[in-house]
Amino acid sequence: MLMTEMTMPTKYDPQSTEAGRYEWWLNGKFFEADPTSEKEPYSIVIPPPNVTGKLHLGHAWDTTLQDILIRMKRMQGYDALWLPGMDHAGIATQAKVEQKLREDGITRYDLGREKFLEKTWEWKDEYASHIRAQWSKLGLALDYSKERFTLDEGLSEAVNEVFVKLYEKDLIYRGERIINWDPAAKTALSDIEVIHKEVEGAFYHMEYPLADGSGVLRVATTRPETMLGDSGVAVHPEDERYAHLVGKTVILPIVGREIPIVADDYVDKDFGTGVVKMTPAHDPNDFEVGNRHNLERILVMNEDGTMNQLAGKYNGMDRFECRKQIVADLQEAGVLVEIEPHVHQVGHSERTNAVVEPYLSAQWFVKMGPLAEEALEMQKNEAEKVNFVPNRFENTYNRWMENIHDWCISRQLWWGHQIPAWYHNETGEIYVGKDAPADKENWTQDEDVLDTWFSSALWPFSTMNWPNEEDALYKRYYPTSTLVTGYDIIFFWVSRMIFQGKEFTGKRPFQDVLIHGLVRDEEGRKMSKSLGNGVDPMEVIEQYGADSLRYFLATGSSPGQDLRYSTEKVESTWNFVNKIWNASRFALMNMEGLTFEQIDLTGDLSTADKWILSRLNETIERVTTLSDKYEFGEVGRELYNFIWDDFCSWYIEMAKLPLYGEDEAAKLTTRSVLAYVLDNTMRLLHPLMPFVTEEIWQHLPHEGDSITVAAWPTVNPTFDFKAEAGDMQLLMDIIRSVRNIRAEVNTPMSKKVAMTISAKDAVTASVLEANKGYIEKFCNPDGLTIGATLEAPAQAMSAVVSGAEIFMPLAGLINIDEEIARLEKELEKWAKEVKLVSGKLSNERFVSKAPEALVAAEREKLEDYEAKYETVEKRIAELKAM
């Protein structure tokens, strides 16, 4: 049903009006790209949410900003593609499915890999439908015909292509290294999947006796349980204190094993005792030292964080319980000499919050040096680089890339892209390829899957059907135009898309990346489950509507800055939506029956008409320019000021004069201006508030099916009325001044008061005379005198504006005798207050005994009361002189 066939409700109700738009919007009619467009393509790929069910406010922020861009570009005639999709989120999704299985009393191992993956695909299908419903509630103009998923067939082909090519270029390798291990998920993590939190711990100082009995070496650790895997101690080669001991051995307490003393530059001889214990299987630095000195790698822990058989009597204990027992045993043995409290940063898994364990493991890695160097080189070329907005984040990106480590890409999961590597069952030979070996019965595929970010890094081009570079979608829309995301994801995703895009397409993956901050609560705290301060965007939409939430998200912060969520501010936006709704209803009631063909702006335009048309031109120009700069906060302010102040508060009120008058020609002109301005205003506002603007636009005289595909407003030079805009400004200044004078002397607008306006010259006087109808309507004068350089009447209040002076006889505003009597009573009041506070401050006991803040507050009171006394006293003198 077309909106013009519906009755417009008296109040904008998002629960009914927005709900009624979903099916109509999301049939895809208006949201598919148009490759026949004469303008160049403008493409965006949505930051893919993971399929764990709920969109958070950060994702709502991303997508709102991208929706604003895509709607505006489509209206401007661009071939606009917004490609949606979702991320399989390996660790998070597998954890959710395994939790559900545990509730049923089974594990993934009970099901086996194939059955487990079937269950996970069922989960994905269910929760993907939830995400689509949430996208539709946000009103996102997505091209659903091109939706992608990181595990679909085409993207899997791209992932395998990239893995194989990197391997063939020796940029992917398998090796035994210390990695970040999540004992809860039982998988490796990359460095940026580790969140460091401040934890109260301790330095445990121990003495390792020299094997020859000649003394002890003192070492310290924050993780005593790992000492069971010690295979050496190290000193600096230039440390004279220990030079004679290098090559000797110490006895590892509790274990009783002899371990060598080595010299290595890694040791800081000025820190602590200058002796460092070496645990090559449980510390990345010790691993490197161990490699240089052929130290044994002794892994004393299982994948689930329990101690293994190499831990001796501690076998089977949880790592933290083991720590407590070892500390007790060391104390009993007399070798634990000090426990020093120590607050330090401890790595936690981003997904499970488990304490991450540095762990020796055979994993797959991407060699980052050459890839980072190529990406950094691209940033030096203005024509090829990715433009960060704000540009300070380019430095953040560059610094991280300059200091990047090799990327651990293998994960010990089942849900994800299984690594395309096979091991020969007899020889152990490794084969890497997009397809299994021909004699696959003799080979076993690697059980691990790839890090989710490995496939997400390919998102801008894998979603465009790469590696088929002749594909029409890829050729037309890649590289993409703009990415919108938070600064917290620059390292996770943005950087990886850039270096993979450069490596495999030779181009930047997107021209611009608009960076926003984090959504915080009203106190500035990051939203989290533990604090219980999270906000569900769908609940906000249920209460205030998608338009209110979108406008708040778009305008509540500047690029790169955090956003503080405020229910009060969302409610304020809801009030703005209703202001627009009510103003539109008034306009529509007064243009009833007007067709698009009848709109005529060639008639005799009033000063108010010319002013609002000129202001509309200025607003179009400012909104377009600011949108292109991604300054949506400023866009919101421009639109708010134009709609609330100029259109609602001034023009609509002034339009009532001709609308309620007898001049039919003037009525038609005013109705036409209302229709034209409201139409263009809704178009400007549409990308931010798609629902209410569509609803209103459908009731307006219009051409076309939907505001979604209506043309973006452009500046009309015909309506450049600078002189009349200045005249209107003068009229508004006069009206405001009269209202201020009346308010100052408490005289209501309903009371008629004589007015004299002295214009600066005859031209200005003629302008005021021509528009005296507005002054009479809004100032309610009892006689209006307008002239050039008139003398001020006696006993009058005055106000000066640019181009004129306004005089209002005081006798007409107030009874002077009564006002003097009122002011004299007020003078007595302030005199009493001054006396009271002065007495308190002259009391030396009070001044010396009372808190400084209280004395200062009393002094501020005295200054305030004295100022008020003087003001009233002066006003009485002025009145008596009249």
PDB file of C-alpha atoms in Angstrom, residues 176-334:
ATOM      1  CA  GLU A 176      57.364 -24.652  17.048  1.00  0.00           C
ATOM      2  CA  ARG A 177      57.172 -21.332  18.854  1.00  0.00           C
ATOM      3  CA  ILE A 178      55.907 -19.837  22.080  1.00  0.00           C
ATOM      4  CA  ILE A 179      52.372 -18.699  21.386  1.00  0.00           C
ATOM      5  CA  ASN A 180      49.473 -17.294  23.404  1.00  0.00           C
ATOM      6  CA  TRP A 181      47.427 -20.255  24.579  1.00  0.00           C
ATOM      7  CA  ASP A 182      43.830 -20.066  25.794  1.00  0.00           C
ATOM      8  CA  PRO A 183      43.403 -23.018  28.198  1.00  0.00           C
ATOM      9  CA  ALA A 184      39.619 -22.568  28.284  1.00  0.00           C
ATOM     10  CA  ALA A 185      39.089 -22.689  24.514  1.00  0.00           C
ATOM     11  CA  LYS A 186      42.207 -24.867  24.103  1.00  0.00           C
ATOM     12  CA  THR A 187      43.456 -22.900  21.143  1.00  0.00           C
ATOM     13  CA  ALA A 188      46.230 -20.572  20.126  1.00  0.00           C
ATOM     14  CA  LEU A 189      45.580 -16.825  19.992  1.00  0.00           C
ATOM     15  CA  SER A 190      47.251 -14.014  18.103  1.00  0.00           C
ATOM     16  CA  ASP A 191      48.844 -11.200  20.093  1.00  0.00           C
ATOM     17  CA  ILE A 192      45.920  -8.845  19.522  1.00  0.00           C
ATOM     18  CA  GLU A 193      43.417 -11.397  20.821  1.00  0.00           C
ATOM     19  CA  VAL A 194      45.048 -11.037  24.231  1.00  0.00           C
ATOM     20  CA  ILE A 195      43.706  -8.368  26.575  1.00  0.00           C
ATOM     21  CA  HIS A 196      46.106  -7.294  29.315  1.00  0.00           C
ATOM     22  CA  LYS A 197      44.571  -6.604  32.715  1.00  0.00           C
ATOM     23  CA  GLU A 198      46.153  -5.346  35.911  1.00  0.00           C
ATOM     24  CA  VAL A 199      46.428  -8.166  38.454  1.00  0.00           C
ATOM     25  CA  GLU A 200      47.786  -8.271  41.994  1.00  0.00           C
ATOM     26  CA  GLY A 201      50.503 -10.900  41.999  1.00  0.00           C
ATOM     27  CA  ALA A 202      53.976 -11.363  43.451  1.00  0.00           C
ATOM     28  CA  PHE A 203      57.632 -11.772  42.640  1.00  0.00           C
ATOM     29  CA  TYR A 204      58.823 -15.043  44.186  1.00  0.00           C
ATOM     30  CA  HIS A 205      62.569 -14.841  44.992  1.00  0.00           C
ATOM     31  CA  MET A 206      64.301 -18.245  45.121  1.00  0.00           C
ATOM     32  CA  GLU A 207      67.809 -19.532  45.583  1.00  0.00           C
ATOM     33  CA  TYR A 208      69.186 -22.117  43.137  1.00  0.00           C
ATOM     34  CA  PRO A 209      72.228 -23.855  44.706  1.00  0.00           C
ATOM     35  CA  LEU A 210      75.356 -24.280  42.604  1.00  0.00           C
ATOM     36  CA  ALA A 211      75.971 -27.966  41.848  1.00  0.00           C
ATOM     37  CA  ASP A 212      79.514 -27.788  43.212  1.00  0.00           C
ATOM     38  CA  GLY A 213      78.233 -26.506  46.565  1.00  0.00           C
ATOM     39  CA  SER A 214      80.111 -23.216  46.299  1.00  0.00           C
ATOM     40  CA  GLY A 215      77.076 -20.980  46.746  1.00  0.00           C
ATOM     41  CA  VAL A 216      73.658 -20.056  45.374  1.00  0.00           C
ATOM     42  CA  LEU A 217      72.171 -17.941  42.603  1.00  0.00           C
ATOM     43  CA  ARG A 218      69.107 -15.888  43.384  1.00  0.00           C
ATOM     44  CA  VAL A 219      66.341 -15.714  40.796  1.00  0.00           C
ATOM     45  CA  ALA A 220      62.761 -14.369  40.758  1.00  0.00           C
ATOM     46  CA  THR A 221      59.557 -15.268  38.924  1.00  0.00           C
ATOM     47  CA  THR A 222      55.872 -14.329  38.899  1.00  0.00           C
ATOM     48  CA  ARG A 223      54.925 -17.875  37.775  1.00  0.00           C
ATOM     49  CA  PRO A 224      56.587 -20.389  40.137  1.00  0.00           C
ATOM     50  CA  GLU A 225      54.721 -23.314  38.535  1.00  0.00           C
ATOM     51  CA  THR A 226      56.819 -22.896  35.362  1.00  0.00           C
ATOM     52  CA  MET A 227      60.099 -23.471  37.235  1.00  0.00           C
ATOM     53  CA  LEU A 228      59.411 -27.169  36.795  1.00  0.00           C
ATOM     54  CA  GLY A 229      60.297 -26.586  33.134  1.00  0.00           C
ATOM     55  CA  ASP A 230      63.502 -24.629  33.793  1.00  0.00           C
ATOM     56  CA  SER A 231      66.422 -25.831  31.690  1.00  0.00           C
ATOM     57  CA  GLY A 232      68.985 -23.174  32.506  1.00  0.00           C
ATOM     58  CA  VAL A 233      69.805 -19.845  34.160  1.00  0.00           C
ATOM     59  CA  ALA A 234      71.313 -16.889  32.311  1.00  0.00           C
ATOM     60  CA  VAL A 235      73.608 -13.999  33.206  1.00  0.00           C
ATOM     61  CA  HIS A 236      74.946 -11.118  31.130  1.00  0.00           C
ATOM     62  CA  PRO A 237      78.305 -11.930  29.467  1.00  0.00           C
ATOM     63  CA  GLU A 238      79.830  -8.691  30.805  1.00  0.00           C
ATOM     64  CA  ASP A 239      78.627  -9.148  34.383  1.00  0.00           C
ATOM     65  CA  GLU A 240      81.870  -9.655  36.330  1.00  0.00           C
ATOM     66  CA  ARG A 241      79.965 -11.047  39.328  1.00  0.00           C
ATOM     67  CA  TYR A 242      79.109 -14.228  37.465  1.00  0.00           C
ATOM     68  CA  ALA A 243      81.753 -14.539  34.745  1.00  0.00           C
ATOM     69  CA  HIS A 244      83.486 -17.378  36.636  1.00  0.00           C
ATOM     70  CA  LEU A 245      80.219 -19.331  36.853  1.00  0.00           C
ATOM     71  CA  VAL A 246      79.348 -19.472  33.154  1.00  0.00           C
ATOM     72  CA  GLY A 247      79.458 -23.111  32.030  1.00  0.00           C
ATOM     73  CA  LYS A 248      78.790 -24.465  35.510  1.00  0.00           C
ATOM     74  CA  THR A 249      75.439 -25.836  36.699  1.00  0.00           C
ATOM     75  CA  VAL A 250      72.867 -25.227  39.398  1.00  0.00           C
ATOM     76  CA  ILE A 251      70.431 -27.650  41.002  1.00  0.00           C
ATOM     77  CA  LEU A 252      66.784 -26.966  40.226  1.00  0.00           C
ATOM     78  CA  PRO A 253      65.009 -26.959  43.602  1.00  0.00           C
ATOM     79  CA  ILE A 254      62.309 -29.588  44.253  1.00  0.00           C
ATOM     80  CA  VAL A 255      63.079 -31.296  40.923  1.00  0.00           C
ATOM     81  CA  GLY A 256      66.780 -31.906  41.677  1.00  0.00           C
ATOM     82  CA  ARG A 257      67.814 -31.603  38.019  1.00  0.00           C
ATOM     83  CA  GLU A 258      71.147 -30.006  37.074  1.00  0.00           C
ATOM     84  CA  ILE A 259      70.756 -27.099  34.628  1.00  0.00           C
ATOM     85  CA  PRO A 260      73.518 -25.012  32.993  1.00  0.00           C
ATOM     86  CA  ILE A 261      74.489 -21.391  33.553  1.00  0.00           C
ATOM     87  CA  VAL A 262      74.719 -19.505  30.221  1.00  0.00           C
ATOM     88  CA  ALA A 263      75.745 -15.983  29.246  1.00  0.00           C
ATOM     89  CA  ASP A 264      73.376 -13.971  27.017  1.00  0.00           C
ATOM     90  CA  ASP A 265      72.880 -10.307  26.108  1.00  0.00           C
ATOM     91  CA  TYR A 266      69.147 -10.651  26.792  1.00  0.00           C
ATOM     92  CA  VAL A 267      69.812 -10.379  30.544  1.00  0.00           C
ATOM     93  CA  ASP A 268      69.714  -6.903  32.113  1.00  0.00           C
ATOM     94  CA  LYS A 269      72.614  -7.022  34.547  1.00  0.00           C
ATOM     95  CA  ASP A 270      71.316  -3.957  36.411  1.00  0.00           C
ATOM     96  CA  PHE A 271      67.875  -5.433  37.114  1.00  0.00           C
ATOM     97  CA  GLY A 272      67.432  -7.518  40.249  1.00  0.00           C
ATOM     98  CA  THR A 273      70.265  -9.908  40.884  1.00  0.00           C
ATOM     99  CA  GLY A 274      71.224 -10.039  37.200  1.00  0.00           C
ATOM    100  CA  VAL A 275      70.332 -13.746  37.090  1.00  0.00           C
ATOM    101  CA  VAL A 276      67.333 -14.973  35.086  1.00  0.00           C
ATOM    102  CA  LYS A 277      65.837 -18.456  35.114  1.00  0.00           C
ATOM    103  CA  MET A 278      65.192 -19.924  31.653  1.00  0.00           C
ATOM    104  CA  THR A 279      61.967 -21.797  30.813  1.00  0.00           C
ATOM    105  CA  PRO A 280      62.113 -22.102  27.013  1.00  0.00           C
ATOM    106  CA  ALA A 281      58.771 -23.913  26.674  1.00  0.00           C
ATOM    107  CA  HIS A 282      56.810 -21.337  28.687  1.00  0.00           C
ATOM    108  CA  ASP A 283      58.251 -17.902  27.888  1.00  0.00           C
ATOM    109  CA  PRO A 284      58.893 -16.277  24.482  1.00  0.00           C
ATOM    110  CA  ASN A 285      62.121 -14.555  25.535  1.00  0.00           C
ATOM    111  CA  ASP A 286      63.427 -17.688  27.228  1.00  0.00           C
ATOM    112  CA  PHE A 287      62.562 -19.562  24.028  1.00  0.00           C
ATOM    113  CA  GLU A 288      64.879 -17.302  22.005  1.00  0.00           C
ATOM    114  CA  VAL A 289      67.676 -17.575  24.578  1.00  0.00           C
ATOM    115  CA  GLY A 290      67.177 -21.328  24.664  1.00  0.00           C
ATOM    116  CA  ASN A 291      67.558 -21.521  20.890  1.00  0.00           C
ATOM    117  CA  ARG A 292      70.856 -19.682  21.085  1.00  0.00           C
ATOM    118  CA  HIS A 293      72.224 -22.000  23.790  1.00  0.00           C
ATOM    119  CA  ASN A 294      70.545 -25.303  22.884  1.00  0.00           C
ATOM    120  CA  LEU A 295      68.578 -25.395  26.132  1.00  0.00           C
ATOM    121  CA  GLU A 296      66.054 -28.181  26.494  1.00  0.00           C
ATOM    122  CA  ARG A 297      62.381 -27.277  25.949  1.00  0.00           C
ATOM    123  CA  ILE A 298      60.423 -28.891  28.777  1.00  0.00           C
ATOM    124  CA  LEU A 299      56.658 -28.406  28.493  1.00  0.00           C
ATOM    125  CA  VAL A 300      55.150 -29.067  31.933  1.00  0.00           C
ATOM    126  CA  MET A 301      51.554 -28.132  31.251  1.00  0.00           C
ATOM    127  CA  ASN A 302      48.600 -29.643  29.392  1.00  0.00           C
ATOM    128  CA  GLU A 303      46.433 -27.753  26.920  1.00  0.00           C
ATOM    129  CA  ASP A 304      43.684 -27.283  29.533  1.00  0.00           C
ATOM    130  CA  GLY A 305      45.979 -25.523  32.007  1.00  0.00           C
ATOM    131  CA  THR A 306      46.672 -28.548  34.206  1.00  0.00           C
ATOM    132  CA  MET A 307      50.178 -29.837  34.920  1.00  0.00           C
ATOM    133  CA  ASN A 308      51.396 -32.870  32.952  1.00  0.00           C
ATOM    134  CA  GLN A 309      53.581 -35.874  33.778  1.00  0.00           C
ATOM    135  CA  LEU A 310      56.791 -33.817  33.346  1.00  0.00           C
ATOM    136  CA  ALA A 311      55.653 -31.809  36.383  1.00  0.00           C
ATOM    137  CA  GLY A 312      56.312 -34.851  38.551  1.00  0.00           C
ATOM    138  CA  LYS A 313      54.239 -35.005  41.731  1.00  0.00           C
ATOM    139  CA  TYR A 314      52.182 -32.034  40.574  1.00  0.00           C
ATOM    140  CA  ASN A 315      50.861 -33.976  37.591  1.00  0.00           C
ATOM    141  CA  GLY A 316      47.116 -33.328  37.091  1.00  0.00           C
ATOM    142  CA  MET A 317      46.941 -30.223  39.300  1.00  0.00           C
ATOM    143  CA  ASP A 318      45.443 -26.981  37.987  1.00  0.00           C
ATOM    144  CA  ARG A 319      48.239 -24.503  37.207  1.00  0.00           C
ATOM    145  CA  PHE A 320      47.150 -22.030  39.905  1.00  0.00           C
ATOM    146  CA  GLU A 321      46.713 -24.737  42.541  1.00  0.00           C
ATOM    147  CA  CYS A 322      50.139 -25.995  41.537  1.00  0.00           C
ATOM    148  CA  ARG A 323      51.525 -22.503  42.112  1.00  0.00           C
ATOM    149  CA  LYS A 324      50.248 -22.476  45.695  1.00  0.00           C
ATOM    150  CA  GLN A 325      51.671 -25.949  46.397  1.00  0.00           C
ATOM    151  CA  ILE A 326      55.061 -25.162  44.891  1.00  0.00           C
ATOM    152  CA  VAL A 327      55.319 -21.975  46.962  1.00  0.00           C
ATOM    153  CA  ALA A 328      54.601 -24.019  50.082  1.00  0.00           C
ATOM    154  CA  ASP A 329      57.144 -26.666  49.069  1.00  0.00           C
ATOM    155  CA  LEU A 330      59.812 -24.043  48.311  1.00  0.00           C
ATOM    156  CA  GLN A 331      59.224 -22.459  51.707  1.00  0.00           C
ATOM    157  CA  GLU A 332      59.522 -25.829  53.383  1.00  0.00           C
ATOM    158  CA  ALA A 333      62.775 -26.488  51.494  1.00  0.00           C
ATOM    159  CA  GLY A 334      64.113 -23.133  52.671  1.00  0.00           C
TER     160      GLY A 334
END
